[in-house]
CSV table of C-alpha atoms in Angstrom, one decimal:
chain,number,residue,atom,x,y,z
S,715,UNK,CA,-4.8,24.1,2.7
S,716,UNK,CA,-3.2,26.1,5.4
S,717,UNK,CA,0.9,26.1,6.3
S,718,UNK,CA,2.0,24.2,9.2
S,719,UNK,CA,3.8,27.7,9.5
S,720,UNK,CA,0.2,29.5,9.6
S,721,UNK,CA,-1.5,26.7,11.9
S,722,UNK,CA,0.6,26.9,14.3
S,723,UNK,CA,0.4,30.9,15.1
S,724,UNK,CA,-3.5,30.3,14.4
S,725,UNK,CA,-3.8,27.3,16.8
S,726,UNK,CA,-1.7,29.8,19.3
S,727,UNK,CA,-3.4,32.2,19.5
S,728,UNK,CA,-6.9,30.2,19.6
S,729,UNK,CA,-5.1,28.0,22.8
S,730,UNK,CA,-4.8,31.1,24.5
S,731,UNK,CA,-8.3,32.8,23.8
S,732,UNK,CA,-9.5,29.2,24.7
S,733,UNK,CA,-7.9,30.1,28.4
S,734,UNK,CA,-7.4,32.7,29.5
S,735,UNK,CA,-11.8,33.0,28.9
S,736,UNK,CA,-12.0,29.0,30.7
S,737,UNK,CA,-13.8,28.5,26.5
S,738,UNK,CA,-16.7,30.9,26.5
S,739,UNK,CA,-15.0,32.1,24.0
S,740,UNK,CA,-13.4,29.7,21.6
S,741,UNK,CA,-15.3,26.5,22.0
S,742,UNK,CA,-17.2,26.4,19.2
S,743,UNK,CA,-16.8,27.5,15.8
S,744,UNK,CA,-20.1,26.4,13.2
S,745,UNK,CA,-21.0,23.0,13.8
S,746,UNK,CA,-17.0,22.2,15.9
S,747,UNK,CA,-17.3,21.9,19.0
S,748,UNK,CA,-13.6,22.0,20.4
S,749,UNK,CA,-11.7,21.0,23.9
S,750,UNK,CA,-8.1,21.5,24.5
S,751,UNK,CA,-6.2,18.8,24.3
S,752,UNK,CA,-3.4,18.5,26.8
S,753,UNK,CA,-0.7,16.0,26.2
S,754,UNK,CA,3.5,15.5,27.5
S,755,UNK,CA,5.7,17.0,24.9
S,756,UNK,CA,8.1,13.5,23.6
S,757,UNK,CA,11.4,15.1,24.1
S,758,UNK,CA,10.7,17.6,26.3
S,759,UNK,CA,8.7,15.8,28.8
S,760,UNK,CA,6.6,19.7,29.5
S,761,UNK,CA,3.0,20.0,28.8
S,762,UNK,CA,2.1,21.1,25.5
S,763,UNK,CA,-1.7,22.6,25.2
S,764,UNK,CA,-3.9,22.6,21.6
S,765,UNK,CA,-7.2,23.4,21.0
S,766,UNK,CA,-8.9,20.6,18.3
S,767,UNK,CA,-12.5,20.3,16.7
S,768,UNK,CA,-14.6,17.7,18.7
S,769,UNK,CA,-16.4,14.6,17.7
S,770,UNK,CA,-18.4,13.4,20.8
S,771,UNK,CA,-19.3,9.6,20.8
S,772,UNK,CA,-20.8,8.2,23.6
S,773,UNK,CA,-18.5,8.9,26.2
S,774,UNK,CA,-15.4,9.6,24.0
S,775,UNK,CA,-14.0,11.3,21.9
S,776,UNK,CA,-12.5,11.5,18.0
S,777,UNK,CA,-9.6,13.9,17.3
S,778,UNK,CA,-9.1,13.5,14.1
S,779,UNK,CA,-4.9,13.8,13.4
S,780,UNK,CA,-5.7,15.9,9.9
S,781,UNK,CA,-3.5,18.4,10.4
S,782,UNK,CA,-4.8,21.0,7.6
S,783,UNK,CA,-3.8,18.4,5.0
S,784,UNK,CA,-0.2,19.3,5.9
S,785,UNK,CA,2.7,16.4,5.0
S,786,UNK,CA,3.4,15.9,8.4
S,787,UNK,CA,1.7,15.0,11.0
S,788,UNK,CA,1.0,17.2,14.2
S,789,UNK,CA,3.3,17.3,16.8
S,790,UNK,CA,0.6,16.8,19.8
S,791,UNK,CA,-0.1,12.9,17.5
S,792,UNK,CA,3.7,12.4,17.9
S,793,UNK,CA,3.7,13.5,21.5
S,794,UNK,CA,0.9,10.4,22.2
S,795,UNK,CA,2.0,8.0,20.5
S,796,UNK,CA,5.2,8.4,23.1
S,797,UNK,CA,2.8,8.4,26.1
S,798,UNK,CA,-1.2,8.4,25.3
S,799,UNK,CA,-1.8,9.4,29.1
S,800,UNK,CA,-4.4,13.4,28.5
S,801,UNK,CA,-6.0,15.5,29.9
S,802,UNK,CA,-8.9,17.5,28.1
S,803,UNK,CA,-10.4,20.2,29.2
S,804,UNK,CA,-14.2,22.1,29.0
S,805,UNK,CA,-14.1,25.9,29.6
S,806,UNK,CA,-12.8,25.2,33.6
S,807,UNK,CA,-13.6,21.0,33.2
S,808,UNK,CA,-9.9,19.7,32.7
S,809,UNK,CA,-10.5,15.3,32.8
S,810,UNK,CA,-7.8,12.8,32.7
S,811,UNK,CA,-8.0,10.4,30.2
S,812,UNK,CA,-6.3,8.0,27.8
S,813,UNK,CA,-5.9,8.8,24.4
S,814,UNK,CA,-6.3,5.3,21.8
S,815,UNK,CA,-4.5,5.6,18.0
S,816,UNK,CA,-6.8,4.4,15.1
S,817,UNK,CA,-4.9,4.2,11.8
S,818,UNK,CA,-6.5,4.1,8.6
S,819,UNK,CA,-5.3,0.1,8.2
S,820,UNK,CA,-7.7,-0.8,10.9
S,821,UNK,CA,-11.9,-2.2,10.9
S,822,UNK,CA,-12.4,0.5,13.1
S,823,UNK,CA,-11.6,3.8,10.9
S,824,UNK,CA,-13.7,3.4,7.9
S,825,UNK,CA,-16.6,4.3,10.5
S,826,UNK,CA,-15.0,6.3,13.0
S,827,UNK,CA,-13.7,8.8,9.9
S,828,UNK,CA,-17.5,8.5,8.8
S,829,UNK,CA,-18.5,10.2,11.9
S,830,UNK,CA,-15.7,12.7,12.0
S,831,UNK,CA,-16.5,14.0,7.7
S,832,UNK,CA,-20.3,14.0,8.4
S,833,UNK,CA,-19.2,16.1,11.7
S,834,UNK,CA,-16.5,18.4,9.9
S,835,UNK,CA,-17.6,18.0,5.6
S,836,UNK,CA,-13.8,19.1,5.7
S,837,UNK,CA,-12.0,16.5,6.5
S,838,UNK,CA,-12.5,14.7,3.3
S,839,UNK,CA,-10.7,18.1,1.9
S,840,UNK,CA,-7.4,17.4,3.9
S,841,UNK,CA,-7.5,14.0,3.6
S,842,UNK,CA,-7.3,13.8,-0.9
S,843,UNK,CA,-4.5,17.3,-0.2
S,844,UNK,CA,-1.8,14.6,1.7
S,845,UNK,CA,-0.7,11.3,0.7
S,846,UNK,CA,-0.5,10.7,4.7
S,847,UNK,CA,-2.8,8.5,6.1
S,848,UNK,CA,-4.5,10.6,8.9
S,849,UNK,CA,-5.3,8.5,11.8
S,850,UNK,CA,-8.3,8.9,14.3
S,851,UNK,CA,-7.7,9.0,17.4
S,852,UNK,CA,-10.3,8.0,20.6
S,853,UNK,CA,-10.1,9.7,23.3
S,854,UNK,CA,-11.4,8.2,27.0
S,855,UNK,CA,-12.2,9.7,30.4
S,856,UNK,CA,-10.5,8.2,32.5
S,857,UNK,CA,-12.7,5.4,34.7
S,858,UNK,CA,-14.7,4.8,31.4
């Protein structure tokens, strides 16, 4: 498991490369596609962007708040709790969207978790590495 500092550094570099290449570099690692999620900082009010693995499900997208199995939730999830209005980017295409957090206690969770693990088996390792419940976020583009 990577430390939170390592994840933040890798994410910052990945996001920078993704942005300057307009998604041509960094949009895919293995089977996983990536998007750029932009949230509003819960304390600063500033736009905060982070590259994340994405699982398309119909017109929506799933994001797993695993934070590499670390004990705390990622900052982007805390920002969504404060303001669910987000923007997702695929390359240079930006889509205004709404984020819905699905907790492990909710009926839909197991189905969505299964879809996530089918795409990336490492999520199960992250789940075993942490005592917290890992939320799943459903991103719904505006107008859907």
